Tab-separated table of C-alpha atoms in Angstrom:
chain	number	residue	atom	x	y	z
L	279	MET	CA	40.182	-68.883	-81.304
L	280	SER	CA	43.279	-71.053	-80.729
L	281	ARG	CA	45.013	-72.641	-77.779
L	282	THR	CA	48.100	-74.230	-76.526
L	283	ALA	CA	47.808	-75.893	-73.105
L	284	ALA	CA	50.632	-77.369	-70.798
L	285	THR	CA	51.948	-80.888	-71.457
L	286	GLY	CA	53.113	-83.589	-69.230
L	287	SER	CA	51.958	-87.259	-67.276
L	288	ALA	CA	52.840	-85.921	-63.850
L	289	ALA	CA	49.661	-85.383	-61.220
L	290	PRO	CA	49.091	-81.669	-60.956
L	291	PRO	CA	50.321	-79.955	-57.844
L	292	ALA	CA	47.518	-78.885	-55.081
L	293	VAL	CA	46.225	-75.324	-56.048
L	294	ASP	CA	44.538	-72.993	-53.410
L	295	GLY	CA	43.280	-71.139	-56.441
L	296	TRP	CA	43.923	-70.088	-59.990
L	297	LEU	CA	45.054	-66.555	-61.511
L	298	LEU	CA	44.290	-64.540	-64.722
L	299	GLY	CA	46.052	-63.080	-67.276
L	300	VAL	CA	44.559	-60.826	-70.647
L	301	ASP	CA	46.581	-58.911	-73.026
L	302	SER	CA	43.522	-57.050	-75.284
L	303	GLY	CA	45.149	-55.347	-78.359
L	304	GLY	CA	45.301	-54.549	-81.674
L	305	SER	CA	45.861	-58.509	-82.518
L	306	GLY	CA	43.887	-59.665	-80.687
L	307	LEU	CA	42.640	-61.657	-77.109
L	308	ARG	CA	45.018	-63.136	-75.315
L	309	VAL	CA	44.092	-65.059	-72.037
L	310	ALA	CA	46.589	-67.154	-70.141
L	311	LEU	CA	45.322	-69.742	-66.954
L	312	ALA	CA	48.412	-70.130	-63.986
L	313	ARG	CA	48.256	-71.966	-61.131
L	314	ARG	CA	48.423	-70.511	-57.853
L	315	HIS	CA	49.912	-72.787	-55.231
L	316	PRO	CA	48.968	-73.066	-51.597
L	317	GLY	CA	51.265	-70.732	-49.982
L	318	SER	CA	52.788	-69.577	-52.442
L	319	ALA	CA	53.865	-66.174	-53.111
L	320	THR	CA	55.483	-64.830	-56.701
L	321	PRO	CA	59.110	-63.013	-55.274
L	322	GLY	CA	59.637	-59.450	-56.231
L	323	ALA	CA	60.271	-55.678	-54.652
L	324	GLY	CA	61.629	-55.902	-50.864
L	325	GLU	CA	62.216	-59.687	-50.957
L	326	ALA	CA	65.050	-61.687	-50.228
L	327	ALA	CA	66.627	-63.453	-53.937
L	328	SER	CA	69.988	-65.536	-54.348
L	329	PRO	CA	72.563	-63.299	-56.072
L	330	ALA	CA	72.612	-65.816	-59.288
L	331	LEU	CA	68.988	-65.482	-59.252
L	332	GLU	CA	69.042	-61.355	-59.076
L	333	ALA	CA	71.446	-61.602	-62.225
L	334	ALA	CA	69.585	-63.986	-64.246
L	335	SER	CA	66.477	-62.291	-64.371
L	336	PRO	CA	64.557	-58.763	-63.932
L	337	VAL	CA	61.837	-60.578	-62.206
L	338	PRO	CA	63.227	-62.621	-59.216
L	339	GLY	CA	61.415	-66.317	-58.807
L	340	GLY	CA	59.913	-65.988	-62.406
L	341	PHE	CA	56.626	-65.731	-63.743
L	342	PRO	CA	53.386	-67.677	-62.236
L	343	GLU	CA	52.877	-71.434	-64.019
L	344	VAL	CA	50.814	-71.013	-67.125
L	345	VAL	CA	48.213	-74.044	-67.560
L	346	GLY	CA	46.623	-72.776	-70.876
L	347	SER	CA	46.352	-69.787	-73.322
L	348	VAL	CA	43.567	-69.282	-75.819
L	349	VAL	CA	44.102	-66.426	-78.777
L	350	CYS	CA	41.096	-65.017	-80.145
L	351	ALA	CA	41.741	-63.626	-82.976
L	352	GLU	CA	38.824	-60.352	-82.917
L	353	PRO	CA	40.445	-57.102	-81.705
L	354	VAL	CA	38.099	-55.710	-79.201
L	355	ARG	CA	35.935	-53.128	-80.455
L	356	THR	CA	36.001	-49.609	-79.418
L	357	GLY	CA	33.465	-46.570	-79.810
L	358	ALA	CA	32.685	-43.355	-78.793
L	359	SER	CA	31.706	-44.961	-75.222
L	360	GLY	CA	35.387	-45.702	-74.806
L	361	ILE	CA	36.761	-49.737	-74.879
L	362	ASP	CA	33.299	-52.021	-75.549
L	363	ALA	CA	32.781	-54.432	-72.065
L	364	ALA	CA	30.254	-56.082	-73.513
L	365	HIS	CA	32.916	-57.408	-76.347
L	366	MET	CA	35.247	-58.238	-74.469
L	367	ALA	CA	33.442	-59.807	-71.475
L	368	GLY	CA	31.672	-62.159	-75.038
L	369	GLN	CA	35.208	-63.641	-76.208
L	370	LEU	CA	36.831	-63.451	-72.265
L	371	VAL	CA	34.429	-65.775	-70.446
L	372	PRO	CA	34.358	-68.565	-72.665
L	373	ALA	CA	37.380	-68.695	-73.379
L	374	VAL	CA	38.213	-68.703	-69.289
L	375	ARG	CA	35.630	-71.526	-68.758
L	376	SER	CA	36.941	-73.750	-71.646
L	377	LEU	CA	40.459	-73.016	-70.357
L	378	LEU	CA	39.330	-74.158	-66.648
L	379	ALA	CA	37.440	-77.187	-67.868
L	380	GLU	CA	40.462	-78.655	-69.679
L	381	ALA	CA	42.882	-77.970	-66.215
L	382	GLY	CA	40.210	-79.892	-64.979
L	383	ALA	CA	39.024	-77.017	-62.682
L	384	ASP	CA	35.585	-77.772	-61.300
L	385	GLY	CA	34.234	-76.193	-58.389
L	386	ASP	CA	31.095	-77.341	-56.384
L	387	GLU	CA	28.143	-78.453	-58.214
L	388	GLY	CA	29.819	-78.238	-61.475
L	389	ALA	CA	30.165	-74.492	-61.392
L	390	PRO	CA	33.762	-73.430	-62.254
L	391	ALA	CA	36.449	-72.802	-60.142
L	392	HIS	CA	37.301	-69.556	-57.887
L	393	ILE	CA	40.200	-67.617	-59.615
L	394	THR	CA	41.713	-65.899	-57.037
L	395	ALA	CA	42.858	-63.117	-59.168
L	396	ALA	CA	42.996	-61.523	-62.570
L	397	CYS	CA	44.632	-58.693	-64.028
L	398	VAL	CA	43.553	-57.243	-67.613
L	399	GLY	CA	45.928	-55.133	-69.831
L	400	ALA	CA	44.296	-53.470	-72.603
L	401	ALA	CA	45.258	-50.744	-75.324
L	402	GLY	CA	43.445	-47.621	-74.795
L	403	MET	CA	42.957	-48.331	-71.206
L	404	ALA	CA	44.208	-44.731	-69.867
L	405	THR	CA	41.960	-42.844	-71.879
L	406	LEU	CA	39.263	-45.293	-73.344
L	407	GLY	CA	39.109	-47.473	-70.140
L	408	ASP	CA	35.888	-45.539	-68.167
L	409	GLY	CA	33.907	-48.367	-69.056
L	410	LEU	CA	35.275	-51.244	-69.014
L	411	ARG	CA	36.388	-50.445	-65.193
L	412	ALA	CA	32.887	-50.006	-64.246
L	413	GLU	CA	31.659	-52.950	-66.126
L	414	LEU	CA	34.188	-56.161	-66.040
L	415	PRO	CA	34.715	-56.411	-62.129
L	416	GLY	CA	31.329	-56.969	-61.803
L	417	ILE	CA	31.438	-59.376	-64.818
L	418	LEU	CA	34.165	-61.315	-63.850
L	419	ALA	CA	32.792	-61.565	-60.252
L	420	ARG	CA	29.420	-63.402	-61.319
L	421	ALA	CA	31.033	-65.400	-64.032
L	422	PHE	CA	34.052	-66.791	-61.658
L	423	GLY	CA	34.103	-65.289	-58.091
L	424	VAL	CA	36.725	-63.127	-58.832
L	425	GLN	CA	37.809	-61.198	-55.753
L	426	ARG	CA	40.637	-59.054	-56.709
L	427	LEU	CA	41.273	-57.522	-60.367
L	428	ALA	CA	43.422	-55.183	-61.819
L	429	LEU	CA	42.811	-53.350	-64.948
L	430	ALA	CA	45.711	-52.268	-66.403
L	431	ALA	CA	46.876	-50.107	-69.449
L	432	ASP	CA	48.925	-52.430	-71.717
L	433	ALA	CA	51.939	-50.308	-71.936
L	434	VAL	CA	51.686	-51.082	-67.832
L	435	THR	CA	51.678	-54.749	-68.338
L	436	ALA	CA	54.089	-54.777	-70.573
L	437	TYR	CA	57.058	-53.116	-67.277
L	438	ALA	CA	55.973	-55.660	-64.972
L	439	GLY	CA	56.623	-58.262	-67.884
L	440	ALA	CA	59.801	-56.898	-68.348
L	441	LEU	CA	61.448	-55.754	-65.442
L	442	GLY	CA	58.516	-56.993	-63.033
L	443	GLU	CA	58.599	-54.969	-59.600
L	444	ARG	CA	61.631	-53.372	-59.898
L	445	PRO	CA	61.933	-48.638	-60.412
L	446	GLY	CA	63.032	-48.641	-63.600
L	447	ALA	CA	62.017	-47.799	-67.331
L	448	VAL	CA	60.422	-49.961	-70.140
L	449	VAL	CA	60.232	-48.432	-73.985
L	450	ALA	CA	57.792	-50.570	-75.664
L	451	ALA	CA	58.662	-50.146	-78.991
L	452	GLY	CA	56.631	-51.225	-82.556
L	453	THR	CA	54.518	-49.482	-85.226
L	454	GLY	CA	54.245	-47.229	-82.120
L	455	MET	CA	56.211	-46.460	-79.353
L	456	ILE	CA	56.194	-45.742	-75.404
L	457	ALA	CA	57.746	-45.213	-72.732
L	458	MET	CA	56.696	-46.055	-68.918
L	459	GLY	CA	58.804	-45.742	-65.584
L	460	THR	CA	57.984	-46.149	-62.234
L	461	ASP	CA	60.209	-45.320	-58.699
L	462	LEU	CA	57.533	-47.587	-57.769
L	463	ALA	CA	55.457	-44.520	-55.598
L	464	THR	CA	54.300	-43.014	-59.023
L	465	TRP	CA	53.960	-43.844	-62.852
L	466	ARG	CA	55.550	-41.659	-65.815
L	467	ARG	CA	54.836	-41.961	-69.225
L	468	ALA	CA	56.662	-40.170	-72.492
L	469	ASP	CA	55.162	-40.585	-75.933
L	470	GLY	CA	52.569	-42.973	-77.380
L	471	TRP	CA	50.520	-40.179	-79.006
L	472	GLY	CA	50.282	-41.725	-82.050
L	473	HIS	CA	51.471	-41.421	-85.519
L	474	LEU	CA	50.011	-37.879	-86.181
L	475	LEU	CA	51.327	-36.577	-83.366
L	476	GLY	CA	54.291	-38.820	-81.618
L	477	ASP	CA	55.289	-42.549	-81.060
L	478	CYS	CA	59.044	-40.446	-81.876
L	479	GLY	CA	61.296	-43.348	-83.306
L	480	SER	CA	58.890	-46.188	-83.925
L	481	GLY	CA	58.537	-47.948	-86.932
L	482	ALA	CA	56.248	-45.760	-88.170
L	483	TRP	CA	58.142	-42.867	-88.064
L	484	ILE	CA	61.203	-44.490	-89.039
L	485	GLY	CA	58.866	-45.976	-92.436
L	486	ARG	CA	57.059	-42.303	-92.778
L	487	ALA	CA	61.270	-40.505	-93.075
L	488	GLY	CA	62.262	-43.381	-94.923
L	489	LEU	CA	59.312	-42.563	-97.468
L	490	GLU	CA	59.722	-38.883	-97.278
L	491	ALA	CA	63.317	-39.621	-98.541
L	492	ALA	CA	62.166	-41.749	-101.353
L	493	LEU	CA	59.533	-38.875	-102.591
L	494	ARG	CA	62.775	-36.027	-101.952
L	495	ALA	CA	64.810	-37.828	-104.472
L	496	PHE	CA	62.040	-38.573	-106.219
L	497	ASP	CA	61.367	-34.765	-106.805
L	498	GLY	CA	64.952	-34.143	-106.971
L	499	ARG	CA	65.078	-32.331	-103.572
L	500	SER	CA	67.837	-32.335	-101.020
L	501	GLY	CA	68.196	-35.017	-98.482
L	502	GLY	CA	66.630	-37.950	-100.722
L	503	SER	CA	67.819	-41.269	-101.196
L	504	ALA	CA	68.296	-43.428	-104.110
L	505	ALA	CA	68.265	-46.414	-101.852
L	506	LEU	CA	65.006	-45.226	-100.168
L	507	ARG	CA	63.448	-44.290	-103.772
L	508	ALA	CA	64.328	-47.589	-105.283
L	509	SER	CA	62.926	-49.668	-102.638
L	510	ALA	CA	59.899	-47.578	-102.428
L	511	GLU	CA	59.107	-48.601	-105.733
L	512	ALA	CA	59.515	-51.965	-105.259
L	513	ARG	CA	57.540	-52.398	-102.469
L	514	PHE	CA	54.836	-49.526	-103.319
L	515	GLY	CA	54.977	-49.387	-106.950
L	516	GLU	CA	56.011	-46.666	-110.162
L	517	PRO	CA	55.273	-44.355	-110.127
L	518	LEU	CA	55.830	-42.842	-106.664
L	519	SER	CA	53.476	-39.973	-107.078
L	520	ALA	CA	51.117	-42.443	-106.540
L	521	LEU	CA	51.998	-43.327	-103.240
L	522	PRO	CA	49.912	-40.525	-101.426
L	523	GLY	CA	46.652	-41.592	-102.801
L	524	GLN	CA	48.036	-45.327	-101.667
L	525	LEU	CA	49.000	-44.116	-98.043
L	526	TYR	CA	46.089	-41.700	-97.331
L	527	PRO	CA	42.659	-43.174	-97.370
L	528	ARG	CA	43.452	-46.260	-95.764
L	529	THR	CA	42.429	-46.698	-92.054
L	530	ASP	CA	46.051	-48.624	-91.277
L	531	ARG	CA	48.290	-45.679	-92.223
L	532	ALA	CA	50.514	-46.640	-88.949
L	533	ALA	CA	51.003	-50.064	-89.926
L	534	VAL	CA	51.811	-49.438	-93.402
L	535	LEU	CA	54.169	-46.492	-93.089
L	536	ALA	CA	56.307	-49.215	-90.114
L	537	SER	CA	56.029	-51.622	-92.735
L	538	PHE	CA	58.663	-49.438	-94.612
L	539	ALA	CA	60.904	-49.752	-91.313
L	540	PRO	CA	62.667	-52.525	-92.163
L	541	GLU	CA	63.824	-51.563	-95.673
L	542	VAL	CA	64.951	-48.138	-94.149
L	543	ALA	CA	67.084	-50.225	-92.054
L	544	ARG	CA	68.382	-52.674	-95.002
L	545	CYS	CA	69.462	-49.579	-96.756
L	546	ALA	CA	71.556	-48.612	-94.048
L	547	VAL	CA	73.390	-51.610	-93.590
L	548	GLU	CA	73.224	-52.992	-96.822
L	549	ALA	CA	73.208	-50.175	-98.981
L	550	GLU	CA	75.476	-48.384	-96.891
L	551	ASP	CA	73.019	-45.493	-97.277
L	552	PRO	CA	73.778	-41.778	-95.394
L	553	VAL	CA	70.271	-40.670	-95.186
L	554	ALA	CA	69.027	-44.198	-94.259
L	555	ALA	CA	71.718	-44.580	-91.629
L	556	GLU	CA	70.740	-41.099	-89.795
L	557	ILE	CA	67.439	-41.628	-89.782
L	558	VAL	CA	67.978	-44.967	-87.814
L	559	ARG	CA	70.339	-43.332	-85.679
L	560	ALA	CA	67.813	-40.199	-85.167
L	561	ALA	CA	65.096	-43.033	-84.199
L	562	ALA	CA	67.586	-44.289	-81.653
L	563	GLN	CA	68.092	-41.300	-80.001
L	564	GLU	CA	64.271	-40.098	-79.970
L	565	ILE	CA	63.475	-43.643	-78.068
L	566	ALA	CA	66.489	-42.815	-75.532
L	567	ALA	CA	64.991	-40.012	-74.748
L	568	ALA	CA	61.680	-41.039	-74.202
L	569	ALA	CA	63.269	-43.696	-71.744
L	570	VAL	CA	65.177	-40.513	-69.632
L	571	ALA	CA	62.167	-38.963	-69.248
L	572	VAL	CA	60.289	-41.672	-67.762
L	573	CYS	CA	63.656	-43.148	-66.033
L	574	PRO	CA	63.836	-42.554	-61.817
L	575	ARG	CA	66.199	-40.696	-61.190
L	576	GLY	CA	67.976	-40.271	-57.743
L	577	GLY	CA	68.955	-36.410	-58.134
L	578	PRO	CA	68.401	-33.514	-60.965
L	579	GLY	CA	69.395	-33.580	-64.246
L	580	ILE	CA	70.153	-36.517	-67.288
L	581	GLY	CA	72.275	-39.530	-65.715
L	582	ALA	CA	71.729	-38.671	-61.935
L	583	VAL	CA	70.578	-42.547	-61.591
L	584	ASP	CA	71.708	-44.183	-58.293
L	585	ALA	CA	73.377	-47.842	-59.488
L	586	ASP	CA	72.713	-48.572	-56.350
L	587	GLU	CA	68.696	-48.558	-56.193
L	588	GLY	CA	68.513	-51.001	-58.551
L	589	VAL	CA	66.962	-48.536	-61.652
L	590	ARG	CA	67.009	-50.272	-65.212
L	591	VAL	CA	65.953	-50.210	-69.092
L	592	ALA	CA	64.992	-52.495	-70.650
L	593	LEU	CA	63.483	-52.720	-74.496
L	594	THR	CA	60.325	-54.993	-75.787
L	595	GLY	CA	58.698	-55.321	-79.171
L	596	GLY	CA	58.968	-56.025	-82.562
L	597	LEU	CA	61.111	-52.625	-83.657
L	598	PHE	CA	63.852	-54.162	-81.875
L	599	LYS	CA	64.119	-57.201	-84.533
L	600	LEU	CA	65.664	-54.376	-86.435
L	601	GLY	CA	68.960	-55.785	-84.753
L	602	ASP	CA	72.284	-53.834	-84.429
L	603	VAL	CA	71.450	-51.101	-86.938
L	604	LEU	CA	69.146	-49.799	-84.302
L	605	THR	CA	69.762	-51.145	-80.888
L	606	ALA	CA	73.788	-50.252	-80.821
L	607	PRO	CA	73.329	-46.557	-81.083
L	608	LEU	CA	70.690	-46.676	-78.889
L	609	ARG	CA	72.701	-48.906	-76.482
L	610	ALA	CA	75.186	-46.272	-76.637
L	611	GLU	CA	73.004	-43.150	-76.006
L	612	LEU	CA	71.435	-44.869	-72.823
L	613	ALA	CA	74.781	-45.489	-71.379
L	614	ARG	CA	75.780	-41.672	-72.265
L	615	LEU	CA	72.606	-40.061	-70.849
L	616	LEU	CA	72.188	-42.865	-68.235
L	617	PRO	CA	74.817	-44.076	-66.976
L	618	GLY	CA	73.943	-45.192	-63.955
L	619	ALA	CA	70.858	-47.769	-65.048
L	620	PRO	CA	71.927	-50.677	-67.241
L	621	VAL	CA	69.605	-52.086	-70.159
L	622	VAL	CA	68.416	-55.601	-69.634
L	623	GLU	CA	66.639	-57.914	-72.095
L	624	ALA	CA	63.117	-57.589	-70.936
L	625	ALA	CA	62.002	-60.954	-69.020
L	626	GLY	CA	58.878	-61.984	-70.769
L	627	GLY	CA	55.685	-59.700	-72.786
L	628	PRO	CA	52.595	-58.078	-71.717
L	629	LEU	CA	50.545	-61.036	-71.005
L	630	GLU	CA	53.614	-62.638	-68.877
L	631	GLY	CA	53.164	-59.020	-67.226
L	632	ALA	CA	49.369	-59.523	-66.418
L	633	LEU	CA	49.738	-62.905	-64.826
L	634	LEU	CA	52.306	-61.235	-62.307
L	635	VAL	CA	50.315	-58.877	-61.384
L	636	ALA	CA	47.416	-61.256	-60.377
L	637	ALA	CA	49.849	-63.428	-58.652
L	638	ARG	CA	51.033	-60.390	-56.985
L	639	LEU	CA	47.157	-59.299	-55.820
L	640	ALA	CA	46.551	-62.592	-54.820
L	641	ALA	CA	49.035	-62.698	-52.512
L	642	GLY	CA	48.366	-59.243	-50.919
L	643	ARG	CA	51.845	-57.684	-52.178
L	644	LEU	CA	51.520	-55.568	-55.461
L	645	ALA	CA	54.843	-53.284	-55.602
L	646	LEU	CA	53.526	-51.376	-58.544
L	647	PRO	CA	52.055	-48.212	-57.989
L	648	SER	CA	48.029	-48.096	-58.443
L	649	ASP	CA	46.937	-45.201	-60.716
L	650	PRO	CA	42.637	-44.428	-61.856
L	651	ALA	CA	43.968	-44.683	-65.863
L	652	LEU	CA	47.081	-46.769	-65.903
L	653	LEU	CA	46.413	-49.535	-62.816
L	654	SER	CA	42.941	-49.078	-61.187
L	655	LEU	CA	42.187	-51.715	-58.723
L	656	ALA	CA	38.934	-53.594	-57.486
L	657	ASP	CA	38.034	-56.113	-54.743
L	658	GLN	CA	34.703	-58.122	-55.095
L	659	GLY	CA	33.502	-55.554	-57.902
L	660	ARG	CA	34.174	-52.571	-55.812
L	661	GLN	CA	36.806	-50.102	-56.205
L	662	TYR	CA	39.622	-50.120	-53.411
L	663	VAL	CA	42.707	-48.374	-54.809
L	664	GLU	CA	42.341	-44.747	-56.626
């Protein structure tokens, strides 16, 4: 378990409660503790902000002040009953107690300080979160007096981190790909169906297409790429006919496929390989199609976004580190299909989004729409919004 703490010698400001943000995914459990100052309310949708602030960040006012964070490297287990609430609590409760102690947040008679609101974002929440929704509110209420809790899909916390409480669309792309959009009344989702059925345009999708082109060249079929064949042989060994035997038995096939995506991008740029370049262009088109599918529109048909409504599109995730070879055609496609929706940099990630949701819950002014599967809200261990 690794941790990060805020530094500085100044006395901390008065606090009337604490905020908890959690991000649970394939790389482990990330936990952050933030201050909630007396009378504070994180600005959001519907609140006035200066033009300079509006232009500077998709999240007016920024994110809550983090005082410490912890990373638990072991991913939370999932089983036949879904996400394992007991396993998550076994890591989360000690981590939060440690963060509160380091922040000097002592409650009455040495009891842990009161946490005003919390948001837990987790991969698989939408389809595997029933047990977590049933058990975690009570666990956190007993351990830390959590009165207001949001249990969210990681795509929702990614949205909140990227765009805050604005209407728009967020594409999260890495090994997989999912798009989330909202008009602040309902949520819309596109893709995120995994590398066998979807995740079109993702790292796994690009890598699989690149390896297919390599095998076509190995076979002497049309559509092959000598450059991609050479890259695949350098990475996975010769003969390339052994690749299926290496790949199919692995449980991390999607990650292995995604690991070849940078090679596809490199061949497109450095080798000027037309097959690799077409794969990346096709990925950009797939990502844009997902964004269009979820982006709120002011009228029927593609391109009917009303620029005055403040709709924005944000891109987040490691796939976009491939650079201009992917982002340039993607931005061009988005500009063509959604001319009224500017593409902006994501203001933060899923952990920042979880803290923002917690802050808005604490203030009683969460603008993002609740949803039984995507964003479930609980008060003192009881469901109060469906």
